[in-house]
PDB file of C-alpha atoms and ligand atoms in Angstrom:
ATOM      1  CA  UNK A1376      47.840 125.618 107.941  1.00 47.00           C
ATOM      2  CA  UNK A1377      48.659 122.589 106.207  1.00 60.00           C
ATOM      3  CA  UNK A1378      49.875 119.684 108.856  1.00 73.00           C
ATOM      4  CA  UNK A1379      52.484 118.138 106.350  1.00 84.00           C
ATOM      5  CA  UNK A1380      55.471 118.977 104.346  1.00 92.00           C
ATOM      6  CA  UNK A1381      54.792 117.299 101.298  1.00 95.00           C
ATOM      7  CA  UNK A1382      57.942 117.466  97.839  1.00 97.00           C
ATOM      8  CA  UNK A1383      56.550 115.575  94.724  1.00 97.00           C
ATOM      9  CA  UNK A1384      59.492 113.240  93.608  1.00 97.00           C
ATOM     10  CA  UNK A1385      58.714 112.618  90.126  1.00 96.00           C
ATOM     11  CA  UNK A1386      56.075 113.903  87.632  1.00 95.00           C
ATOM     12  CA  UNK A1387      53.661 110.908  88.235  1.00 96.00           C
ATOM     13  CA  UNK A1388      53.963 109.242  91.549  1.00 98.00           C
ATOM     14  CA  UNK A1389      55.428 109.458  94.710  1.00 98.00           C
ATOM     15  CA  UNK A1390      56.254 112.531  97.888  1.00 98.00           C
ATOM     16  CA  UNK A1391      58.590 112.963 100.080  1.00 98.00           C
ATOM     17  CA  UNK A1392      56.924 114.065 103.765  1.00 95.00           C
ATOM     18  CA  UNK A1393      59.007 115.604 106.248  1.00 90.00           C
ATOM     19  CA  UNK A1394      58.719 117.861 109.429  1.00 82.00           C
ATOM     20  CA  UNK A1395      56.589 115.659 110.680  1.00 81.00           C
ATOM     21  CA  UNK A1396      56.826 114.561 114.869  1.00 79.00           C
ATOM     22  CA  UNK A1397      57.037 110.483 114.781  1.00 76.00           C
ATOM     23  CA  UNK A1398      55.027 111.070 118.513  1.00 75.00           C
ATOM     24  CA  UNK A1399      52.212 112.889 116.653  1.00 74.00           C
ATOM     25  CA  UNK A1400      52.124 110.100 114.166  1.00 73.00           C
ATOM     26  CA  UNK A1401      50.201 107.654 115.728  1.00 68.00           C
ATOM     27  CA  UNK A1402      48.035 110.223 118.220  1.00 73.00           C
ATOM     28  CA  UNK A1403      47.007 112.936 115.953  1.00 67.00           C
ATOM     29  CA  UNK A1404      43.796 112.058 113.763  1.00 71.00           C
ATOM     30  CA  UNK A1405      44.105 115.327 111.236  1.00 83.00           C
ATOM     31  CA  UNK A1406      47.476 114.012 110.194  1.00 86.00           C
ATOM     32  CA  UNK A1407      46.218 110.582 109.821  1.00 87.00           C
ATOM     33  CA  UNK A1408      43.164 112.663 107.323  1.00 89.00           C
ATOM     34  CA  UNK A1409      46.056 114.503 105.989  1.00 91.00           C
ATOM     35  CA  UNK A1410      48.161 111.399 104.839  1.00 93.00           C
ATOM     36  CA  UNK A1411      45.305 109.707 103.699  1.00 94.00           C
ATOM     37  CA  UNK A1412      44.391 112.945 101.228  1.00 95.00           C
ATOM     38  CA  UNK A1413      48.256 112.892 100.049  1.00 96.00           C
ATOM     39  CA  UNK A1414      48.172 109.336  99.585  1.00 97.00           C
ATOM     40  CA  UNK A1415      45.622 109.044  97.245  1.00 96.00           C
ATOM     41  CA  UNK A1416      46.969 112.271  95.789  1.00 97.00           C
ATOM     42  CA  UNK A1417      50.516 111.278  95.196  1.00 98.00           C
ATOM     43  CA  UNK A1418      50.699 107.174  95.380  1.00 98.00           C
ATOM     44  CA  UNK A1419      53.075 106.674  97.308  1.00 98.00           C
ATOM     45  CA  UNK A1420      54.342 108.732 100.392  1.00 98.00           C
ATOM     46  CA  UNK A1421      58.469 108.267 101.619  1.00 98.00           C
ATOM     47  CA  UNK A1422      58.950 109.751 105.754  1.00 97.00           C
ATOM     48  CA  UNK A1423      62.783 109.564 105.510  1.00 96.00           C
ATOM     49  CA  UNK A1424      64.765 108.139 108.661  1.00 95.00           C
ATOM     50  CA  UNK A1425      61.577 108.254 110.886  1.00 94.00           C
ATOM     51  CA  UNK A1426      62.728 105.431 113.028  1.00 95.00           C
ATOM     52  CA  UNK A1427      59.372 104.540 114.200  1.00 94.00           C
ATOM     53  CA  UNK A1428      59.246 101.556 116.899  1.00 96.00           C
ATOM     54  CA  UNK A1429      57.602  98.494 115.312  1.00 97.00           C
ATOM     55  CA  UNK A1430      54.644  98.976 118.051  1.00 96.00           C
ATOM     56  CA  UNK A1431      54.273 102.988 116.587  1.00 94.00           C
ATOM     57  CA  UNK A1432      54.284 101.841 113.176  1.00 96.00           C
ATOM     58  CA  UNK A1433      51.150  99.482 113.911  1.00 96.00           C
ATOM     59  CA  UNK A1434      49.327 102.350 115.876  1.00 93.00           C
ATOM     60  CA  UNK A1435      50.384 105.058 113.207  1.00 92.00           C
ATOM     61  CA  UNK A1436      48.885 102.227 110.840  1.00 95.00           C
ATOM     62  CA  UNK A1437      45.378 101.640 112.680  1.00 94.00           C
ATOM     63  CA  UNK A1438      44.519 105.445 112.320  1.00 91.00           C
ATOM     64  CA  UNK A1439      44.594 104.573 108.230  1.00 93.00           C
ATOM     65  CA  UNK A1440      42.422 102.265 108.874  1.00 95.00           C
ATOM     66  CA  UNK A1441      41.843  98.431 109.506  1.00 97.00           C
ATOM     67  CA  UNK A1442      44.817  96.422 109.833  1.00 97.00           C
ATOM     68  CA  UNK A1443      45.554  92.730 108.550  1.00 96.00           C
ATOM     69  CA  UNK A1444      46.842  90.611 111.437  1.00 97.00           C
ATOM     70  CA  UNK A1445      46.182  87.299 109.854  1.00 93.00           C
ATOM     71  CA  UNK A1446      49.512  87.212 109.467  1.00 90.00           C
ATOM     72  CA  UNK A1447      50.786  87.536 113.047  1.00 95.00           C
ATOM     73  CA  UNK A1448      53.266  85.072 114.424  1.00 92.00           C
ATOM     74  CA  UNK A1449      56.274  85.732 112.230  1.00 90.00           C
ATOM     75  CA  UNK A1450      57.125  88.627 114.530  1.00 94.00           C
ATOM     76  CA  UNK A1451      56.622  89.618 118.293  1.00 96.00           C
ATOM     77  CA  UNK A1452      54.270  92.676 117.515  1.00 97.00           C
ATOM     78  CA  UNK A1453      51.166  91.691 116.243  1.00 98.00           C
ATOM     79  CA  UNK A1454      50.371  93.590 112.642  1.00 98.00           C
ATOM     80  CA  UNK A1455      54.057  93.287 111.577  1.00 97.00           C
ATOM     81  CA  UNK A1456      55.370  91.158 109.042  1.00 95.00           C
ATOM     82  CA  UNK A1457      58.584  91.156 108.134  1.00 93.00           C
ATOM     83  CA  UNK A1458      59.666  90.538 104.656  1.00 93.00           C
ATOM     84  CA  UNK A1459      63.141  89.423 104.127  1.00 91.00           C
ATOM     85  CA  UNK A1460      65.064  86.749 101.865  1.00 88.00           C
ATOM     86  CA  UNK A1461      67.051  85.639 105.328  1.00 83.00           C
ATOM     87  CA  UNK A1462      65.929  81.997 105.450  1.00 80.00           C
ATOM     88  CA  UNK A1463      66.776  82.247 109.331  1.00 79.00           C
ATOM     89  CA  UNK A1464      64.101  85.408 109.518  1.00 76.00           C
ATOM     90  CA  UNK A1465      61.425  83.752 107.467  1.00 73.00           C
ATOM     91  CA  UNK A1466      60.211  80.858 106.112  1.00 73.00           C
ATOM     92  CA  UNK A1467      58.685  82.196 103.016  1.00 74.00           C
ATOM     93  CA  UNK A1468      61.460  83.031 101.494  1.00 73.00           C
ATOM     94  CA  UNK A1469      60.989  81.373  97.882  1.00 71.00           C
ATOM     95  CA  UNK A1470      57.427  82.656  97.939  1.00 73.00           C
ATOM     96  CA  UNK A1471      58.782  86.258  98.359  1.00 81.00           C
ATOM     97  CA  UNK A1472      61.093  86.162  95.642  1.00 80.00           C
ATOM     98  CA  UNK A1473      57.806  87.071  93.926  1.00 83.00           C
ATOM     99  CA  UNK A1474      58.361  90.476  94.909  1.00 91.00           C
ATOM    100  CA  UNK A1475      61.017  90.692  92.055  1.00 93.00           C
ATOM    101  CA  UNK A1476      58.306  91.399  89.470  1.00 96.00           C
ATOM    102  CA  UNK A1477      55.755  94.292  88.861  1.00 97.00           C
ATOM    103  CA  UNK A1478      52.625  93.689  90.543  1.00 97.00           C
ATOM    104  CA  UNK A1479      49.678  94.933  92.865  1.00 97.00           C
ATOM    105  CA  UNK A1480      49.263  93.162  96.306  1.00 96.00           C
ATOM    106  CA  UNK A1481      46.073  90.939  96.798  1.00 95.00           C
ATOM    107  CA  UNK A1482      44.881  90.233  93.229  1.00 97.00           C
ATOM    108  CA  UNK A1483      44.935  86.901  94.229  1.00 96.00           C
ATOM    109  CA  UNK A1484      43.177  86.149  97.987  1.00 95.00           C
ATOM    110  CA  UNK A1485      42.276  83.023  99.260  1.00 94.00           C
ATOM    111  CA  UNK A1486      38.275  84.042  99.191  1.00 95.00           C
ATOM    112  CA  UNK A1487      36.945  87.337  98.447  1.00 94.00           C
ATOM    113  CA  UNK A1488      39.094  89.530 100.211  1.00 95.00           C
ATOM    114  CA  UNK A1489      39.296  93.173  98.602  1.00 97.00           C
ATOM    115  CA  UNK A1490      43.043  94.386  97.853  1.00 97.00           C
ATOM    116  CA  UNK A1491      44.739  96.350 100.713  1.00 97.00           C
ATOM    117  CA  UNK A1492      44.106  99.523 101.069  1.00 97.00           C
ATOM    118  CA  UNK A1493      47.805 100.821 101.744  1.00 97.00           C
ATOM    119  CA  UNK A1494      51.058  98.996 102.448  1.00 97.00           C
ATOM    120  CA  UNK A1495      53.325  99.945 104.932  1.00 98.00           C
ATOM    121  CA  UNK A1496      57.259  99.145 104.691  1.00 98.00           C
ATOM    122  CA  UNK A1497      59.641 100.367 107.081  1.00 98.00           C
ATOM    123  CA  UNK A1498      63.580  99.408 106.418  1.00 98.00           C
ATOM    124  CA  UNK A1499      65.149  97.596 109.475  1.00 97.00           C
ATOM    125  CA  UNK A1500      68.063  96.981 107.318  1.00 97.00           C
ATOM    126  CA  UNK A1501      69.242  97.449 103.968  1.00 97.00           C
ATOM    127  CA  UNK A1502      70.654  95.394 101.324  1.00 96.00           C
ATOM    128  CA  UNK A1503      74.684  96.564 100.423  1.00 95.00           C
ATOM    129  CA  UNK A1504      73.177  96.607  96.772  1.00 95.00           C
ATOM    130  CA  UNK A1505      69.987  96.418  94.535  1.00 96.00           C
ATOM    131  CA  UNK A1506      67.002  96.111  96.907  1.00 97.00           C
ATOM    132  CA  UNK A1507      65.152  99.295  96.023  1.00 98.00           C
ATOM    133  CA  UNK A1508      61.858  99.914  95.870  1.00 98.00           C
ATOM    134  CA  UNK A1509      60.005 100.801  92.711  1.00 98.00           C
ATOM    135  CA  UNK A1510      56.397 102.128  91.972  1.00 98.00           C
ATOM    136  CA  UNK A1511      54.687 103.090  89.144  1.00 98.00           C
ATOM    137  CA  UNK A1512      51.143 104.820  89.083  1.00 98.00           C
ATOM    138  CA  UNK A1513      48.689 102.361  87.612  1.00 98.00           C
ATOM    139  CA  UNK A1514      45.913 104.983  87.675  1.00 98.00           C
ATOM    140  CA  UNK A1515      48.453 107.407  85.472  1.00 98.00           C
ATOM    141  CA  UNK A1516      48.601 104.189  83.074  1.00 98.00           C
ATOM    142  CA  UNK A1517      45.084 104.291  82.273  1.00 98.00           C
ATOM    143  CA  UNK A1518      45.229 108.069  82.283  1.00 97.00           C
ATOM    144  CA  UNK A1519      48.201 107.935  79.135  1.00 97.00           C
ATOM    145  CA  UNK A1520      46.252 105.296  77.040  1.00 98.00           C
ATOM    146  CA  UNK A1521      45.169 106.804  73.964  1.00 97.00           C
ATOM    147  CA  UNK A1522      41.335 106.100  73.435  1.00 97.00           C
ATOM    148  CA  UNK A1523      41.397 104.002  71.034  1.00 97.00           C
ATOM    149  CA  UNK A1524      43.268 101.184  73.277  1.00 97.00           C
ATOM    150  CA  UNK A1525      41.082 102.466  76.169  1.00 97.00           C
ATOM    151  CA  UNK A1526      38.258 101.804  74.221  1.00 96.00           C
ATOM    152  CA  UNK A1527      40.140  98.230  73.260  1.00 96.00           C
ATOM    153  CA  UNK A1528      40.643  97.034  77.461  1.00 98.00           C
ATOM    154  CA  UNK A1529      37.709  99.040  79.012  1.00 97.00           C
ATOM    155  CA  UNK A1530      35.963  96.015  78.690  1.00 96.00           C
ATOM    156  CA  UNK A1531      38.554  93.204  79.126  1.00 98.00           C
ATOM    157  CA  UNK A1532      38.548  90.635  82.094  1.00 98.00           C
ATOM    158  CA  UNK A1533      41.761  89.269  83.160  1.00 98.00           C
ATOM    159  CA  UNK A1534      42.607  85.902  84.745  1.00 98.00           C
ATOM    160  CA  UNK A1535      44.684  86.416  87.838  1.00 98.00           C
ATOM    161  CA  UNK A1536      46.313  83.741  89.989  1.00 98.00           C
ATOM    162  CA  UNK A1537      49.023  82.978  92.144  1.00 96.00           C
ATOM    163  CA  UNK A1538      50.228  80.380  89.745  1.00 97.00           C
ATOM    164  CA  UNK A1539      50.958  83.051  87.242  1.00 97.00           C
ATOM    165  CA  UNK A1540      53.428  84.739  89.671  1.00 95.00           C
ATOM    166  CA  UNK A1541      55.062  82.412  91.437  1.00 94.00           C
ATOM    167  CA  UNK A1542      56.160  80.946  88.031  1.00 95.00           C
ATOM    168  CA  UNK A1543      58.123  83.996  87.407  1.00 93.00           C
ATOM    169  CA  UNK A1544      60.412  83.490  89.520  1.00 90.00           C
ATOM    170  CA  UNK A1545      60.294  79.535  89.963  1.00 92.00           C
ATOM    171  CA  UNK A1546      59.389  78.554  86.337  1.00 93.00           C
ATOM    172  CA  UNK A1547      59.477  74.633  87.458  1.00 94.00           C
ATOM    173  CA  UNK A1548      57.713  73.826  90.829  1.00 94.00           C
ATOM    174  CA  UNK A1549      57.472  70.070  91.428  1.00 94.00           C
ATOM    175  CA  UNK A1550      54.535  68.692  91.747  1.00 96.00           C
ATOM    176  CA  UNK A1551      54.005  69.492  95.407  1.00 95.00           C
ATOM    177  CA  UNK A1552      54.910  73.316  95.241  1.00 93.00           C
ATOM    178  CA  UNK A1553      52.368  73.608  92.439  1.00 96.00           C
ATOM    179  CA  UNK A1554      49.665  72.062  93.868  1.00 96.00           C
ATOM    180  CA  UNK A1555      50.230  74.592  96.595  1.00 94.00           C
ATOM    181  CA  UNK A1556      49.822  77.210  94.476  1.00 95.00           C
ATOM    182  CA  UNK A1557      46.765  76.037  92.813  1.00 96.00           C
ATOM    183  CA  UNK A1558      45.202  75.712  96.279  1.00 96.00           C
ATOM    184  CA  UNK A1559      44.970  79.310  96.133  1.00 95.00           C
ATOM    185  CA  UNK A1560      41.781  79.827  94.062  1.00 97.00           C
ATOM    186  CA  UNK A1561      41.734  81.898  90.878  1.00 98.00           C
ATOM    187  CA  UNK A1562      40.495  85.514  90.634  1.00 98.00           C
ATOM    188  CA  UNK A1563      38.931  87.002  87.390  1.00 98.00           C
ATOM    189  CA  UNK A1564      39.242  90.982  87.789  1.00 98.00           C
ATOM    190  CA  UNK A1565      38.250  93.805  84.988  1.00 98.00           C
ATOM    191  CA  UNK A1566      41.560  94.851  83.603  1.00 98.00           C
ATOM    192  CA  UNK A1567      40.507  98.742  84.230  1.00 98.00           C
ATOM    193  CA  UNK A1568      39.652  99.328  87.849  1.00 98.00           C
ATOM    194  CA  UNK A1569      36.695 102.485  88.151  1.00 98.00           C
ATOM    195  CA  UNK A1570      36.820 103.228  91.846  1.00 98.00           C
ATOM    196  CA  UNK A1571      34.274 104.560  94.262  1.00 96.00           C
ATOM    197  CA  UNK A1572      36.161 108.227  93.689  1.00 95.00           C
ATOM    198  CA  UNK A1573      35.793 108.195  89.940  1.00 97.00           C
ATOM    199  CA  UNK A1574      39.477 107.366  88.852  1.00 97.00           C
ATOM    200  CA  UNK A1575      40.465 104.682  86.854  1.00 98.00           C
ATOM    201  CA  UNK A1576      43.168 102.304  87.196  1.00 98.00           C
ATOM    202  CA  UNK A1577      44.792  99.326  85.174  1.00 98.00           C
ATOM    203  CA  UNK A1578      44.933  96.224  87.302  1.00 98.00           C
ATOM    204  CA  UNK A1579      48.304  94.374  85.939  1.00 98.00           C
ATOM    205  CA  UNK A1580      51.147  93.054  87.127  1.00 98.00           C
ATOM    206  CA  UNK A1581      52.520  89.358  87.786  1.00 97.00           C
ATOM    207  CA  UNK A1582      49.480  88.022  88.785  1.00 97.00           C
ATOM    208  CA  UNK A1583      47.913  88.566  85.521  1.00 98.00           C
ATOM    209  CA  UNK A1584      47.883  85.287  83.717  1.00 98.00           C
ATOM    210  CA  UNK A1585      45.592  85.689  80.676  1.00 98.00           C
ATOM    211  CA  UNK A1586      42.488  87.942  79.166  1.00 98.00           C
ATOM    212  CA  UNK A1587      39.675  86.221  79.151  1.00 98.00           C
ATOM    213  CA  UNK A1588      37.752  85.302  75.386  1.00 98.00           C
ATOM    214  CA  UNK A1589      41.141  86.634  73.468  1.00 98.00           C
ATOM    215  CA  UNK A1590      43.506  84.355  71.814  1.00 98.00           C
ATOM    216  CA  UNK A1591      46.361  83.256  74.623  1.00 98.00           C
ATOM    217  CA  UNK A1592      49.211  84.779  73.401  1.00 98.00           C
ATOM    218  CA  UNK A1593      47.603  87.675  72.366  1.00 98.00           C
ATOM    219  CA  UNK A1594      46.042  88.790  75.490  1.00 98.00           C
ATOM    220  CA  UNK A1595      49.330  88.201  76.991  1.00 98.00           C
ATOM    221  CA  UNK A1596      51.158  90.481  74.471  1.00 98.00           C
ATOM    222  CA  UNK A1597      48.775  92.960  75.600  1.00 98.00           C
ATOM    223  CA  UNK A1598      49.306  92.995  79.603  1.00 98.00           C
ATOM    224  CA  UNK A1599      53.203  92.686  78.590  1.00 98.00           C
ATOM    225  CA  UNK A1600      52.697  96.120  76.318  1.00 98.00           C
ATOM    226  CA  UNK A1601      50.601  97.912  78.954  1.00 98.00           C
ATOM    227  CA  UNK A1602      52.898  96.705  81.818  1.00 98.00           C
ATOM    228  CA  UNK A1603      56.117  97.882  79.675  1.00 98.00           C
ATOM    229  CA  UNK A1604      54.496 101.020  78.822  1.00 98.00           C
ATOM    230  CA  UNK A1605      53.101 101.577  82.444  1.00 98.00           C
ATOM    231  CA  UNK A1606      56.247 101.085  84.179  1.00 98.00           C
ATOM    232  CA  UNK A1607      58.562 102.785  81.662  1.00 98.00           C
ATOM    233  CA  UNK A1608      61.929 104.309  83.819  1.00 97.00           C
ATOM    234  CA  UNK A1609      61.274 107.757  83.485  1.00 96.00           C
ATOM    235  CA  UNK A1610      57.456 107.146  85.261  1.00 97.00           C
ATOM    236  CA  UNK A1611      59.204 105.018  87.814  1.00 98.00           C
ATOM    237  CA  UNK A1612      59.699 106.297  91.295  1.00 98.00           C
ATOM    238  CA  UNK A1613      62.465 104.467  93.030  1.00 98.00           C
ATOM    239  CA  UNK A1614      63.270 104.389  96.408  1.00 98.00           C
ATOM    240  CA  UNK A1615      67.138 103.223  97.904  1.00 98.00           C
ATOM    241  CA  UNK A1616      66.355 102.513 101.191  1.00 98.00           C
ATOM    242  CA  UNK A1617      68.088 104.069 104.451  1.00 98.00           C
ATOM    243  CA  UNK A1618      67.382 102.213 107.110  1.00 98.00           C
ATOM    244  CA  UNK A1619      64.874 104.047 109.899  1.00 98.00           C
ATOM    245  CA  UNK A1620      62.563 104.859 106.362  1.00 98.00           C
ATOM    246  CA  UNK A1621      58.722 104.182 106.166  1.00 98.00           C
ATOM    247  CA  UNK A1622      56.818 104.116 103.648  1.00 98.00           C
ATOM    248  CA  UNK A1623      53.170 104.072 102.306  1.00 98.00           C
ATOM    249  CA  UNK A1624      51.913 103.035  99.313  1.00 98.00           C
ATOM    250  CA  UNK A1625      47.897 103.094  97.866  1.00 97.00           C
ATOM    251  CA  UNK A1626      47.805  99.540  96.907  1.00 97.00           C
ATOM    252  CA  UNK A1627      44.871 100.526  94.495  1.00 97.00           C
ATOM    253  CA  UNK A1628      46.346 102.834  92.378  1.00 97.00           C
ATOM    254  CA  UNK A1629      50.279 101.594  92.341  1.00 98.00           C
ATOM    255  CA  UNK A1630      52.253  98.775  90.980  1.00 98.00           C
ATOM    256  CA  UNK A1631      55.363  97.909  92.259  1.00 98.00           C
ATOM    257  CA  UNK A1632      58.390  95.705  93.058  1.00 97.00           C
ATOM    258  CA  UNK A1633      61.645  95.197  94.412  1.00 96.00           C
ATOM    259  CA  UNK A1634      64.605  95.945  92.430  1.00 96.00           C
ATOM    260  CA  UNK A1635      66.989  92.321  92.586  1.00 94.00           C
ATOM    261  CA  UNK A1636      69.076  92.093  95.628  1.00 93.00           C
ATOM    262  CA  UNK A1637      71.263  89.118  96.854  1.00 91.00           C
ATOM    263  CA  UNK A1638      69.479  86.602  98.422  1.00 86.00           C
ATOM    264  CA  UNK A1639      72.071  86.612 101.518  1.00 89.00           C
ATOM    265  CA  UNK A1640      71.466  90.096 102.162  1.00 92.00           C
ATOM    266  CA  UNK A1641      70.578  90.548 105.799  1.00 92.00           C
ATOM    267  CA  UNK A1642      67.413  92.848 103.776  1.00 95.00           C
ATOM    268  CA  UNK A1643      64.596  93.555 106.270  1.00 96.00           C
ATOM    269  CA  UNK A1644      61.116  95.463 106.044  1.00 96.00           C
ATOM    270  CA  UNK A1645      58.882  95.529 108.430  1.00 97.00           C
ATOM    271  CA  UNK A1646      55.226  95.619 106.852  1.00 97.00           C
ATOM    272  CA  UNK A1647      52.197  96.367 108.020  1.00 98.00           C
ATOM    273  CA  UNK A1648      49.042  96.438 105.776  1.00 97.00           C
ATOM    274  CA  UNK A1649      46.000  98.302 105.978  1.00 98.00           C
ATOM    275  CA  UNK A1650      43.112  96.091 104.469  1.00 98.00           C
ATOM    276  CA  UNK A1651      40.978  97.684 102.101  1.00 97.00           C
ATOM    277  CA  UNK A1652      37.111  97.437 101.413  1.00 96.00           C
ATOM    278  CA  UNK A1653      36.867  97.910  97.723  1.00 97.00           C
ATOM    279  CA  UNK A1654      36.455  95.991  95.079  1.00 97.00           C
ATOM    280  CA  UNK A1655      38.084  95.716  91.732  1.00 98.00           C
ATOM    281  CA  UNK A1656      35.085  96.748  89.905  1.00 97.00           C
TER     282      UNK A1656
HETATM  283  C1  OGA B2653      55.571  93.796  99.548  1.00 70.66           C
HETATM  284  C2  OGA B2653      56.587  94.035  98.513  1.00 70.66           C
HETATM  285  C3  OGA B2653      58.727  95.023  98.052  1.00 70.66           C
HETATM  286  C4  OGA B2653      60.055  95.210  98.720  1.00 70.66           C
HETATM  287  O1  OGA B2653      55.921  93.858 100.742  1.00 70.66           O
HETATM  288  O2  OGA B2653      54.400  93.577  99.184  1.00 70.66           O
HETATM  289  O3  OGA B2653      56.299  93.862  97.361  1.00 70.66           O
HETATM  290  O4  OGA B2653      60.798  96.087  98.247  1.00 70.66           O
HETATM  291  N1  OGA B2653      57.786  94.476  98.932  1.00 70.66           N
HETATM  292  O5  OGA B2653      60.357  94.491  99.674  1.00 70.66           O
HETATM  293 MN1   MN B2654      54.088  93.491  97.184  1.00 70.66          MN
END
């Protein structure tokens, strides 16, 4: 008998779960196998209206796996961050504006940190407009490439940094701001992910900054292209948020962002992330 309800959304990436018991969620270790198995299967996973209570959401969380607390402090339960634009909710505001653009969480860690595993966002409240969430499947990007241009970046190395995405969105940081950013070192990553399961992944996204040994502009041309083509609409799964929704995305295999909202929105996810232990390799 098969423990979840599980409706594909679009052709590439993302499922809708239902029927499930929020009490079981954070008890039951088969379901916690089970979502696992339709994670990696499906990208990203959307429990509509589950409600859960911040402290459920961390225990749900910790049966995925290892959860990042080094971010604790900006809410009461430890494991939950919230990520808003409310300057009276957070103080990194400016820094999350960042989440405008494509991209893949962790490309850029402060030492040698793998990227998370899975991300967790449930919707405390929702913006009036704008404010979804978008993913695309960055394994199903490498999957499309013809193989002549897989041939072309199976080799490639890519320059990632925080510099290169916080410029995005705030193209002229005084001097201060950047040196903040550049305190966050660099992070050279192959451009096409192999995991431990066999699959194969493009790594792109706002963090990417440059190929390494290609002409500048050129190698930026190229992440442009493959980011275009990767994240085309009709591959995009987008979610408008209800408030009471969770959820998960695999980190590894999916790009995403949030769709413009106004910065005065009372917006509010609560995240919690569960770290991962592999390596872009
Ligand atoms: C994140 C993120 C997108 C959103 O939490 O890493 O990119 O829609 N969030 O808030
Ligand atoms: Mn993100």
């Amino acid at each position: 008998m098969s423990l979840l309800t599980i409706n594909k959304l679009t052709d590439t990436v993302g499922a809708e779960v239902t029927g499930l018991d929020p009490g079981n969620l954070a008890a039951d270790d088969p379901i916690a196998d089970a979502i696992l198995e339709a994670l990696e299967d499906n990208g990203v996973l959307v429990f509509p209206e589950l409600h859960l209570a911040p402290e459920t959401q961390v225990d749900f969380c910790r049966r995925l796996g290892e959860i990042d607390r080094s971010n604790d402090g900006h809410h009461p339960v430890s494991g939950i961050y919230p990520i808003t634009l409310d300057k009276s909710k957070t103080t990194s505001a400016s820094y999350l504006r960042g989440t405008f653009d494509w991209h893949i969480d962790g490309c850029t860690p402060m030492g040698d940190e793998c990227p998370q595993r899975a991300t967790v966002l449930s919707a405390r409240q929702v913006a009036d407009r704008g404010g979804e969430t978008e993913f695309a499947s960055a394994y199903k990007a490498y999957e499309a490439l013809s193989v002549e241009l897989r041939e072309r970046v199976d080799s490639l190395r890519v320059v990632h940094s925080l510099e290169a995405s916080q410029r995005r969105v705030t193209p002229d940081p005084g001097p201060e701001l950047l040196a903040r950013w550049r305190e966050r070192p660099t992070h050279e990553h192959p451009l096409v992910w192999t995991h431990r399961s066999g699959r194969k992944s493009l790594v792109l996204g706002a963090s990417a900054d440059y190929v390494v040994d290609l002409d500048l502009d050129e190698g930026r041309a190229l992440l442009a292209d493959l980011l275009a083509t990767a994240t085309e609409t009709d591959k995009v799964y987008s979610h408008g948020w209800s408030v009471g929704d969770m959820v998960i995305w695999d980190n590894r295999g999916v790009l995403h962002r949030a769709a413009p909202y106004d910065p005065d929105s009372p917006r509010e996810m609560l995240r919690t992330t569960v770290l991962g232990d592999e390596p872009i390799q």
